[in-house]
Coordinates of C-alpha atoms and ligand atoms in Angstrom, one line a residue:
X1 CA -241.4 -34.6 64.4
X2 CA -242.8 -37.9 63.5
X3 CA -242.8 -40.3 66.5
X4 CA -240.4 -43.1 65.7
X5 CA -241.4 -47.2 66.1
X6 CA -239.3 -47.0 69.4
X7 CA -240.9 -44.4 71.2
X8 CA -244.4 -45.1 70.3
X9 CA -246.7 -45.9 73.1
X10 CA -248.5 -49.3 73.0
X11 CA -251.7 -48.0 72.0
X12 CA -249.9 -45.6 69.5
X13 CA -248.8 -48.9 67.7
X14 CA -252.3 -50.4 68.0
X15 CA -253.2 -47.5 65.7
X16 CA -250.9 -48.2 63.0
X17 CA -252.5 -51.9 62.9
X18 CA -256.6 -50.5 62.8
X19 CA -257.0 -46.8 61.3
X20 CA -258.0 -48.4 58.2
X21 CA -261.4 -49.4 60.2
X22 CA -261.7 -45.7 60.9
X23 CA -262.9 -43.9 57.6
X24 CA -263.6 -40.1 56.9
X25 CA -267.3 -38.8 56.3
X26 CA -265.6 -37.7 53.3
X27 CA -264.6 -41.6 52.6
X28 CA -267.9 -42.6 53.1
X29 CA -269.2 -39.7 50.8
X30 CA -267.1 -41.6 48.1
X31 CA -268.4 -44.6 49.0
X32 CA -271.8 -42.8 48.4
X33 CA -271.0 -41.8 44.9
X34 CA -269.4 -44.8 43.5
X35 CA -272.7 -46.6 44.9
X36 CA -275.0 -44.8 43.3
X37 CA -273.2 -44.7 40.1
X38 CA -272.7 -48.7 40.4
X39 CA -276.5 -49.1 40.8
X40 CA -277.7 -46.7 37.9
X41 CA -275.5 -49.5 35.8
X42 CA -277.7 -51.6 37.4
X43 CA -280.7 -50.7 36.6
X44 CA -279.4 -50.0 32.7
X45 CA -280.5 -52.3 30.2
X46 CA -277.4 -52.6 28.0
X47 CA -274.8 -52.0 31.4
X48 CA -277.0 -54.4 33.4
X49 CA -274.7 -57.5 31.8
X50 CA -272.1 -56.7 33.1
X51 CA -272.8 -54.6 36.4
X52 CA -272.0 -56.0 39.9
X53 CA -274.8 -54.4 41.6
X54 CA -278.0 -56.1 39.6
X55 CA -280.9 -54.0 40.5
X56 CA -283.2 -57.1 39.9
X57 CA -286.8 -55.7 39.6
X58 CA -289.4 -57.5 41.6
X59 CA -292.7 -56.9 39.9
X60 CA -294.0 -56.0 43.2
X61 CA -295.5 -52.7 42.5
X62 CA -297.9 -51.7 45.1
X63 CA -297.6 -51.4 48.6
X64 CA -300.1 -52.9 51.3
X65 CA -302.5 -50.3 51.9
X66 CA -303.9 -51.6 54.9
X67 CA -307.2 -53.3 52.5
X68 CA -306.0 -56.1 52.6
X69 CA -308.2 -59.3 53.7
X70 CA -307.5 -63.1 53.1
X71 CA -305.7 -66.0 54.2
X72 CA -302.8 -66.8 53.2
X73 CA -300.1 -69.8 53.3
X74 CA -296.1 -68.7 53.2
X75 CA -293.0 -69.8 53.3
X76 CA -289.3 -68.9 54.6
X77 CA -286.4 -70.0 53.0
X78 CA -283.5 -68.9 53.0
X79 CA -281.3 -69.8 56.2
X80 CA -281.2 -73.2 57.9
X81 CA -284.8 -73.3 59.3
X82 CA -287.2 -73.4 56.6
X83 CA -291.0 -72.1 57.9
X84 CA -294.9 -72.7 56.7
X85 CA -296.7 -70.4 57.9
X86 CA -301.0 -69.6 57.4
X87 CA -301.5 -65.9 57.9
X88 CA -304.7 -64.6 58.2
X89 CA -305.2 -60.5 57.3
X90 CA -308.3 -58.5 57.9
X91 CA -306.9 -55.0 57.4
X92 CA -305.0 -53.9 59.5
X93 CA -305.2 -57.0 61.8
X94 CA -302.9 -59.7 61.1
X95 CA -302.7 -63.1 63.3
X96 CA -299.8 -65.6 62.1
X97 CA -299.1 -69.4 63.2
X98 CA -295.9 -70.9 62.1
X99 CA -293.6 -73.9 62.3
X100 CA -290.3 -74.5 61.4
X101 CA -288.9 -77.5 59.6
X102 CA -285.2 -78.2 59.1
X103 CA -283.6 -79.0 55.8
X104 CA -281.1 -81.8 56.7
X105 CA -277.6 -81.5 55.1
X106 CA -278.1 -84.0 52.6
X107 CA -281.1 -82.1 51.3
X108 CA -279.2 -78.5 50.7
X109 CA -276.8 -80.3 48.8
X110 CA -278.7 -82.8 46.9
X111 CA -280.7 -82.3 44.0
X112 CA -283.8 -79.9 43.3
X113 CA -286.1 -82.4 43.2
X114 CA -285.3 -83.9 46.6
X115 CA -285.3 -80.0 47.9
X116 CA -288.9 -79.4 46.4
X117 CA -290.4 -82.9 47.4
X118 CA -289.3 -82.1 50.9
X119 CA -290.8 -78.3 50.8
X120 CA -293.7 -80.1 48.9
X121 CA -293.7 -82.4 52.1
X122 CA -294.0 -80.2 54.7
X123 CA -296.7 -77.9 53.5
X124 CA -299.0 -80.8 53.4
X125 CA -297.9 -81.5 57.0
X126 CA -298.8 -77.9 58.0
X127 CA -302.2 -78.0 56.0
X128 CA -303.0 -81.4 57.9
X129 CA -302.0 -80.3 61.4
X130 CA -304.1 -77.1 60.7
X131 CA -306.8 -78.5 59.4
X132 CA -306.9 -76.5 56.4
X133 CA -309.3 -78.0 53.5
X134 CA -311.5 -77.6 50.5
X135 CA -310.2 -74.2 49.2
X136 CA -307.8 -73.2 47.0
X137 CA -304.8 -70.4 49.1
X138 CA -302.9 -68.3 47.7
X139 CA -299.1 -68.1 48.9
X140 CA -296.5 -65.8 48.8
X141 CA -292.4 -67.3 48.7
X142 CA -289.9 -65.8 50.9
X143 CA -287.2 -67.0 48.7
X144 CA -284.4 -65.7 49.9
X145 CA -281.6 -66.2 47.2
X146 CA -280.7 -64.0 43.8
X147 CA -283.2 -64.5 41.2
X148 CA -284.0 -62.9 38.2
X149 CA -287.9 -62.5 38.2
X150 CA -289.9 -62.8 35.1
X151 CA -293.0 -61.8 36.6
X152 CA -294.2 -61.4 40.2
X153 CA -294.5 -65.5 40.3
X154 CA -291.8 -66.0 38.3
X155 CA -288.2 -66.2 39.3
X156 CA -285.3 -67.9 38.4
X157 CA -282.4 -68.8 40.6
X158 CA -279.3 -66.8 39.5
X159 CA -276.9 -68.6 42.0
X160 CA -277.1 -70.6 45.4
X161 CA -275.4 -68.8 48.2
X162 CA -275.9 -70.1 51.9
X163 CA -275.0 -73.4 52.4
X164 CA -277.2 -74.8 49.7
X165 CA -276.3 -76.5 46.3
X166 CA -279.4 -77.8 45.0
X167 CA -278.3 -79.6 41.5
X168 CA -280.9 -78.7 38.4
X169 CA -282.4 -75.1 40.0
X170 CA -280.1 -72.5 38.6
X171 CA -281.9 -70.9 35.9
X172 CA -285.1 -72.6 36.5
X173 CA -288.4 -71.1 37.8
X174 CA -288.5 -71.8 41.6
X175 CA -292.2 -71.5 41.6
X176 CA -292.6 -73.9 38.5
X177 CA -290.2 -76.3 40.6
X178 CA -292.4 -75.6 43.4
X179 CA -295.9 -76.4 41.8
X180 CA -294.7 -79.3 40.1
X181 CA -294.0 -80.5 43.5
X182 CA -297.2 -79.8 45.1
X183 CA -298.3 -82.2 42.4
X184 CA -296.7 -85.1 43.0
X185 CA -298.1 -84.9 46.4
X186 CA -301.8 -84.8 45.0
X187 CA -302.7 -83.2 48.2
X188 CA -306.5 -83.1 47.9
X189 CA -307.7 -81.2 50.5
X190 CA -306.2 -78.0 49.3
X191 CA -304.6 -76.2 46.1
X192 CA -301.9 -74.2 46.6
X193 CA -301.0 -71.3 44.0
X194 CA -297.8 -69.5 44.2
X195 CA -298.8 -65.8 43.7
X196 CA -295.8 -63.8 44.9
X197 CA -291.9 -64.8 45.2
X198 CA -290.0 -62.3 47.3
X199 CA -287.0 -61.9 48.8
X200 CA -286.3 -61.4 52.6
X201 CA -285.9 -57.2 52.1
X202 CA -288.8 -57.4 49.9
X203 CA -290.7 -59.1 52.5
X204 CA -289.3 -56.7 55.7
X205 CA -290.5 -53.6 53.8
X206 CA -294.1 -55.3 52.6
X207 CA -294.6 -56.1 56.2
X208 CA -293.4 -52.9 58.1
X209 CA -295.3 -50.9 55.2
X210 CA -298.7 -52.5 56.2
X211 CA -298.9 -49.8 59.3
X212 CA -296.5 -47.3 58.2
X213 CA -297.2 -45.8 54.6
X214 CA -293.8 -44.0 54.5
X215 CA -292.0 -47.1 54.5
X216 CA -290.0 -47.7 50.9
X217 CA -287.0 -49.4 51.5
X218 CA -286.3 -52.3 53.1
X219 CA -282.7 -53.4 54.7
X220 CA -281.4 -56.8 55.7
X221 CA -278.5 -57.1 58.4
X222 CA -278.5 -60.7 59.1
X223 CA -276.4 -63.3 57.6
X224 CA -276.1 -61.3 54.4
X225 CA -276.7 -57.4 53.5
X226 CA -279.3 -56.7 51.1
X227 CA -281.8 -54.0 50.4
X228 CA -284.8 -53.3 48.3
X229 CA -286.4 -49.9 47.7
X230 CA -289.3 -48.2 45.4
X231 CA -288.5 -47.2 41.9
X232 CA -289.9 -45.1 39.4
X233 CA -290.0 -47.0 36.1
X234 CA -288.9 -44.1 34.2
X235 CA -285.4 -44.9 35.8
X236 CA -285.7 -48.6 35.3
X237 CA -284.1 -49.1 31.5
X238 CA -283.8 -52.8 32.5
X239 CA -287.8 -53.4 33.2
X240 CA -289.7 -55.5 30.1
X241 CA -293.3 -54.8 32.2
X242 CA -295.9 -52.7 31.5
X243 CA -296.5 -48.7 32.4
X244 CA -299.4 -49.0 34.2
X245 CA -300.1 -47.0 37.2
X246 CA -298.5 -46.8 39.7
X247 CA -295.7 -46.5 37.5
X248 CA -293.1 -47.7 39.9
X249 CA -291.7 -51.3 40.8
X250 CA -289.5 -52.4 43.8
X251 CA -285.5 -53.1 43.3
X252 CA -284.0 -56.2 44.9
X253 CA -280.2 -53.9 44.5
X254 CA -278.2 -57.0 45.9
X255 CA -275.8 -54.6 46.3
X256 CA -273.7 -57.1 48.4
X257 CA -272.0 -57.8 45.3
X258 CA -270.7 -53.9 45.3
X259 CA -266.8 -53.7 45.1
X260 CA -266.5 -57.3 43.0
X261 CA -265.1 -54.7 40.5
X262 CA -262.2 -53.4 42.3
X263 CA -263.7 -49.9 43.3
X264 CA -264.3 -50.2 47.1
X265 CA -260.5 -51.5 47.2
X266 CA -259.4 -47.7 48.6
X267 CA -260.9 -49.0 51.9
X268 CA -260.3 -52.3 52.3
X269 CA -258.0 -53.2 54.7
X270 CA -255.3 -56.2 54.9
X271 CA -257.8 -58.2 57.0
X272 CA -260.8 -57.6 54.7
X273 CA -258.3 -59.4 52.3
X274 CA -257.7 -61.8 54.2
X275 CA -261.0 -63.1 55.2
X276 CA -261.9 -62.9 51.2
X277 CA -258.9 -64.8 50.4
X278 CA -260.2 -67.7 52.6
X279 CA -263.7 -67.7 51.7
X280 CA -265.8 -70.2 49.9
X281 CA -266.5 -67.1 47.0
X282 CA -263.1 -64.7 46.9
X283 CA -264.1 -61.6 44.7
X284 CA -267.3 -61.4 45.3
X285 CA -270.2 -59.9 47.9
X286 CA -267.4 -57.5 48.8
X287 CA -269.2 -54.8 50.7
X288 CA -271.7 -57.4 52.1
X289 CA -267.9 -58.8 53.3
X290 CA -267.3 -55.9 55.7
X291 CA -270.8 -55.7 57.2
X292 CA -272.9 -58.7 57.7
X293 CA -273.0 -61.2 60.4
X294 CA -271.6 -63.9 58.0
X295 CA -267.8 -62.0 58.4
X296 CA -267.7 -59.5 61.2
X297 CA -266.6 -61.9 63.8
X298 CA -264.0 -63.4 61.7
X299 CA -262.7 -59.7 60.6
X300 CA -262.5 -58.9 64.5
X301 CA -260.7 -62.4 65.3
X302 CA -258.3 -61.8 62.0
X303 CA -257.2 -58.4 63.8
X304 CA -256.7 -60.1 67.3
X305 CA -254.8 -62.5 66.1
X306 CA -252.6 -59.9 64.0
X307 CA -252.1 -57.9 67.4
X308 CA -250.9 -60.7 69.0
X309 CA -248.6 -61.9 66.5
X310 CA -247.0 -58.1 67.1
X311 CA -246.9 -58.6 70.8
X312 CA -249.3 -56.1 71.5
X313 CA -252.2 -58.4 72.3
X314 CA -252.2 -61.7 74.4
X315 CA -248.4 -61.4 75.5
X316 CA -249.0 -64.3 78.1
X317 CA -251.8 -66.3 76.1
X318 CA -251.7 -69.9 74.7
X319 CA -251.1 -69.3 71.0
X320 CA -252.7 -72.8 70.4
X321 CA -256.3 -71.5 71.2
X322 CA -259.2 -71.3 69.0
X323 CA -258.6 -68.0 68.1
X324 CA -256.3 -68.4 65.9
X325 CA -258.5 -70.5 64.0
X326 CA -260.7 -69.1 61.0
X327 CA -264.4 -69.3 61.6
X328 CA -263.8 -69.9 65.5
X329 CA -264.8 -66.1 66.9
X330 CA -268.9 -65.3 65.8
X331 CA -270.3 -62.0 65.3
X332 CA -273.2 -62.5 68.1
X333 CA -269.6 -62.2 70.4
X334 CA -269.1 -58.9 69.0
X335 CA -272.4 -57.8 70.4
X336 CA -271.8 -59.4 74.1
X337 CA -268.3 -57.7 74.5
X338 CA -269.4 -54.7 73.4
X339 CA -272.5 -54.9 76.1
X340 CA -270.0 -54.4 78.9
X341 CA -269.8 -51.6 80.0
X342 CA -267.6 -51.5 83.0
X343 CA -263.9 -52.3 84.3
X344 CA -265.2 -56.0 85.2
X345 CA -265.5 -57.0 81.5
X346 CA -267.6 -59.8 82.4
X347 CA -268.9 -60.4 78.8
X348 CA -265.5 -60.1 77.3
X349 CA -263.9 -62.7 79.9
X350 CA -266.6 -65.1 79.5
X351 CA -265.9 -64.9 75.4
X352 CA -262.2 -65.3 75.8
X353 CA -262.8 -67.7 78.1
X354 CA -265.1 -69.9 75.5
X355 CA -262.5 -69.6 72.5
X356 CA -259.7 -70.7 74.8
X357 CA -257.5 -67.9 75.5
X358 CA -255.5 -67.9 78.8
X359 CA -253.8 -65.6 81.2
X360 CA -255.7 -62.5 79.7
X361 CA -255.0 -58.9 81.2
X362 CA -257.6 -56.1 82.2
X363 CA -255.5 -54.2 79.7
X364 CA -256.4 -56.9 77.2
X365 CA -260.4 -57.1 77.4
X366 CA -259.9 -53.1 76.8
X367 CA -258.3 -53.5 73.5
X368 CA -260.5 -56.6 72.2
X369 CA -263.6 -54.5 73.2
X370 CA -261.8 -51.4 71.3
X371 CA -261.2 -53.8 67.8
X372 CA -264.9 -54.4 68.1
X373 CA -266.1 -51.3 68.1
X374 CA -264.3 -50.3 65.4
X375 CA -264.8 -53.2 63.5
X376 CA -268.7 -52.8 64.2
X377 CA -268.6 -49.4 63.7
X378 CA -267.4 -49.6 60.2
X379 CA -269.8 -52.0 59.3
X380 CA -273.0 -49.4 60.6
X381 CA -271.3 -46.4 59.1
X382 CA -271.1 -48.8 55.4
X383 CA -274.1 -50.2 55.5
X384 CA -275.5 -46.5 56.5
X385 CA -273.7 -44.6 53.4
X386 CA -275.9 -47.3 51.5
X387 CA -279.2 -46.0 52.9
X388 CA -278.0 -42.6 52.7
X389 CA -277.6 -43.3 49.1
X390 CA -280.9 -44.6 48.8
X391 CA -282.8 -41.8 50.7
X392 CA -281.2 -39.3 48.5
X393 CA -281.8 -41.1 45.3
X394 CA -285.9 -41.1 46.4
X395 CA -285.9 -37.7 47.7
X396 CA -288.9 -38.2 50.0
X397 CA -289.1 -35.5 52.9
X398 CA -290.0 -38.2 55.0
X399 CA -288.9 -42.1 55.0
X400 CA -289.3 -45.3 57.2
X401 CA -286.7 -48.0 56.5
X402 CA -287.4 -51.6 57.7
X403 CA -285.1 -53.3 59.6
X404 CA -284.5 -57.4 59.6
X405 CA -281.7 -59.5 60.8
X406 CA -280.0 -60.8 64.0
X407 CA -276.9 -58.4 63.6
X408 CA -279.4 -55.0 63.6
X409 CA -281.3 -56.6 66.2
X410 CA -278.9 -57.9 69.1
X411 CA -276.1 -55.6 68.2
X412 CA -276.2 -53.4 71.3
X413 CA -274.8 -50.0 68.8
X414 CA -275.8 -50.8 65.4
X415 CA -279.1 -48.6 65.3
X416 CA -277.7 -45.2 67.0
X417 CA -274.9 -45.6 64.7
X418 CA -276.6 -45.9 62.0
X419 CA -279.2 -42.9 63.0
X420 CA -275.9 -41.0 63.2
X421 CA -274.1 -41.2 60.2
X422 CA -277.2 -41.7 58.2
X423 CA -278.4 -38.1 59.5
X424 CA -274.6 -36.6 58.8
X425 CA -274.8 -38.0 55.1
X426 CA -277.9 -37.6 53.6
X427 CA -279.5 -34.2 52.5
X428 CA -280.8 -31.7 54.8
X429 CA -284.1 -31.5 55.0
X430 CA -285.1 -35.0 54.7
X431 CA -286.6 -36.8 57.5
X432 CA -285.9 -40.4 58.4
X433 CA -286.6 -43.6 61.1
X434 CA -285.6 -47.0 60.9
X435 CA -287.8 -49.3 62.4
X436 CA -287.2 -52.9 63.1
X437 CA -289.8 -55.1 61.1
X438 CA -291.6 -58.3 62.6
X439 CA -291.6 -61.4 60.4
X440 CA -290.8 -59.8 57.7
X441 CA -290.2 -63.5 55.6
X442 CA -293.6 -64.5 56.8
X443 CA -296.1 -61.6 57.0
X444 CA -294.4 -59.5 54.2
X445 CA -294.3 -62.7 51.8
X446 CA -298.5 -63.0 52.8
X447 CA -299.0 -59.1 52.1
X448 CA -297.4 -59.7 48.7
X449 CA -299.7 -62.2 47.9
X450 CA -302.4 -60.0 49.5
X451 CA -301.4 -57.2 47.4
X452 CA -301.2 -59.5 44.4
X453 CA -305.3 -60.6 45.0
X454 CA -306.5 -57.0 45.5
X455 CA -304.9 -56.0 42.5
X456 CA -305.9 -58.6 40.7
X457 CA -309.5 -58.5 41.8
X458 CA -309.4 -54.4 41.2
X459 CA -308.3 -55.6 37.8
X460 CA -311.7 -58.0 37.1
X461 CA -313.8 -55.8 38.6
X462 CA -312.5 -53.4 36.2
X463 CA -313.2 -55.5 33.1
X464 CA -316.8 -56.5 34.0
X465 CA -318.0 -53.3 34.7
Ligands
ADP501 P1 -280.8 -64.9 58.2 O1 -280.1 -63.7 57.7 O2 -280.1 -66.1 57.7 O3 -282.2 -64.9 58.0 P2 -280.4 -63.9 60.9 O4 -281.2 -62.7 60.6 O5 -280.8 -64.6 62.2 O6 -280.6 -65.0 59.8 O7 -278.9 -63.6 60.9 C1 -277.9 -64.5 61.2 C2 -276.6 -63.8 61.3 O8 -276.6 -62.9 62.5 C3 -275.4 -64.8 61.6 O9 -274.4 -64.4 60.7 C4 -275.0 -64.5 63.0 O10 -273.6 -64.4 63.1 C5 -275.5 -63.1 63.3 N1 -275.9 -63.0 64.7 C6 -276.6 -63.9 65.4 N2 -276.8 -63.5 66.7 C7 -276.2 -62.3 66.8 C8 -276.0 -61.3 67.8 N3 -276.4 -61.5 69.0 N4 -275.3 -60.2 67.5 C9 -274.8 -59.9 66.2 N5 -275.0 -60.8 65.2 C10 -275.6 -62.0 65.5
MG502 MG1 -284.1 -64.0 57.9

């Protein structure tokens, strides 16, 4: 006999309010499916139009194979810190100096121009505090937005996400914006050529590949969720490039955007709709939505507050507190309460504590920690069903997959969890290890360029012999 409202146990009513975080392997196995049919849309030349998931190529077709020798300038944007950074390579030797610049306010939301000029700005800054001179260097550009590339210097912005609004760059070639730029400064002591644009998975996987050669995809669990992953071109309809060997390019998937069509709705729960409802884009970046550090603090604080508004959370608390505003509980919380790992809940006081709740129980702390597990757990087991899809598609019997991104690394759970489901869901026999990549903006973005040379070099040497 079902177990009416009255007689349910507190924590039988808590599970009315949060099963939808708890999905099936099954669920997931859907979630599998409808991925890997979204992103063979993708990759189709006359479903491309109108696909969610965009499968951008990246004309990067070659991994490092630890050859690679040079010195190299690169830049990181893509967040709020914006980074210069000269990278020298010999082989497998790689020694980096960086600085960061910010981007005031009034620059990510004035006009492309002003953005460039003060990019433009502080490269000459670096090449004059590093004494660089004389030569001309290459540089690779961790550009971390959508772009549609034209060629492996070539991209153009498809949309500005993360804070920035830059008038006159959508649809125009960031590396022609860029060089123009670079111009007006009339820097003398050195040229700068943009060889390479890439995006932030792009970059983790260049840069994690340079030591391990089993590395093809690259994930992103930071602000956003993104990967990239090696191709054949015999699956790409959308590519316009030549066959060449090796006959395989990288895909940027953005799959963030997976579900903008409706067909993730089947796991969505009332506070997933919630947080989309409120955002600055509803509709869209709906899977990114329930896994990336951008939203899983506010998904966690939109099923507190629920809780509490049931009487099941909070009884005695202040109902005035920041918690029960939007935006007010972050995801690196998520990570401290679910470090404690005893009945003192020291984390877990000290966050309530911050936002402002009051006259919390022992009882309490338990069931925040709970929510974020859940909550957290979800988003490894979705982001994991992605990779799964991934490993299957490439059907490798053995695969490295670098890692970026403050959630992946501070989160104290989110790489067993992943190991875990990842292992349940993809097919037997094939091997896997995800590995967290270092600097993947800066050193990856300098192997692209590297890459870029040697192939380019390979390619003169070829004509004048
Ligand atoms: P970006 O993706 O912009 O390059 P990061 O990789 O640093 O930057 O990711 C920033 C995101 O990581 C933010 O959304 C933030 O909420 C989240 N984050 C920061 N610290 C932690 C932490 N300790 N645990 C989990 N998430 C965190
Ligand atoms: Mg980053």
């Amino acid at each position: 006999m079902p177990t009416t409202p009255e007689k349910m146990t507190k924590y039988e009513k808590i599970e009315q309010f949060v099963k939808g975080f708890k999905l099936s392997s099954l669920t997931y196995k859907r979630v599998m499916h409808l991925l890997n049919d979204e992103m063979n849309n993708g990759l189709h030349e006359s479903m491309n139009y109108h696909a969610d998931i965009k499968m951008f190529p990246t004309f990067v077709r070659a991994l490092p194979d630890g050859t690679e020798k040079g010195k190299f300038l690169a830049l990181d944007l893509g967040g709020t810190n914006f980074r210069v950074l000269i990278v020298r390579i010999d082989q497998r030797d790689v020694d980096i100096q960086s600085q960061t610049y910010l981007i005031p306010q009034r620059i990510m939301l004035g006009t492309g121009i002003q953005l460039f000029d003060h990019i433009a700005d502080c490269i000459c800054r670096f090449i004059r505090d590093h004494d660089l001179k004389d030569e001309t260097i290459p540089l690779g550009f961790t550009f971390s937005f959508p772009c549609r590339q034209e060629g492996l210097a070539k991209a153009r912005l498809s949309k500005w996400t993360k804070g920035f609004r830059c008038e006159g760059v959508v649809n125009e070639d960031i590396c022609f914006l860029l060089h123009e730029a670079m111009k007006r400064k009339n820097t003398t002591t050195v040229d700068v050529e943009v060889v390479a644009v890439v995006n932030d998975a792009v970059g983790t996987l260049m840069s994690a590949a340079h030591t391990d050669r089993n590395c093809e995809i690259g994930l992103i669990l930071g602000t956003g969720c993104n990967a990239c992953y090696m191709e054949s071109l015999k699956n790409v309809g959308l590519w316009e490039g030549d066959y060449e060997e090796p006959a395989q390019v990288l895909i940027n998937t953005e799959w963030g955007a997976f579900g903008d069509n409706g067909c993730l709705d089947f796991i969505r729960t009332e506070y997933d709709r919630e947080l989309d409802t409120y955002s600055i884009n509803p509709g869209k970046q709906l899977y990114e939505k329930m896994i990336s550090g951008m939203y899983m603090g506010e998904i966690v604080r939109l099923t507190l507050e629920r809780l509490s508004m049931e009487g099941l959370l909070f009884e005695s608390a202040d109902r005035d507190c920041e918690l029960f505003h939007r935006g007010r509980f972050f995801t690196k919380f998520v990570s401290e309460i679910e470090s404690d790992h005893d009945e003192f809940f020291r984390n877990t006081k000290q966050v309530l504590d911050e936002i402002g709740v009051t006259n919390y129980t022992t009882e309490d702390c338990n069931i925040v920690k709970y929510i974020c597990t859940l909550v957290s757990a979800r988003a490894a087991f979705l982001a994991s069903a992605g990779l799964a899809t991934l490993i299957n598609r490439m059907n490798k019997p053995e695969m490295t997959i670098a890692v970026d991104g403050s959630l992946y690394r501070f989160h104290p759970r989110f790489h067993n969890l992943m190991v875990l489901k990842i292992q349940e869901l993809i097919k037997k026999g094939l091997k896997f290890k995800l590995a967290l990549s270092h600097d993947g903006s800066g050193k990856g973005a300098a192997l692209v360029a590297a890459v870029a040379m040697r192939l380019r070099d390979n390619k003169q040497g070829e004509c004048s012999t």
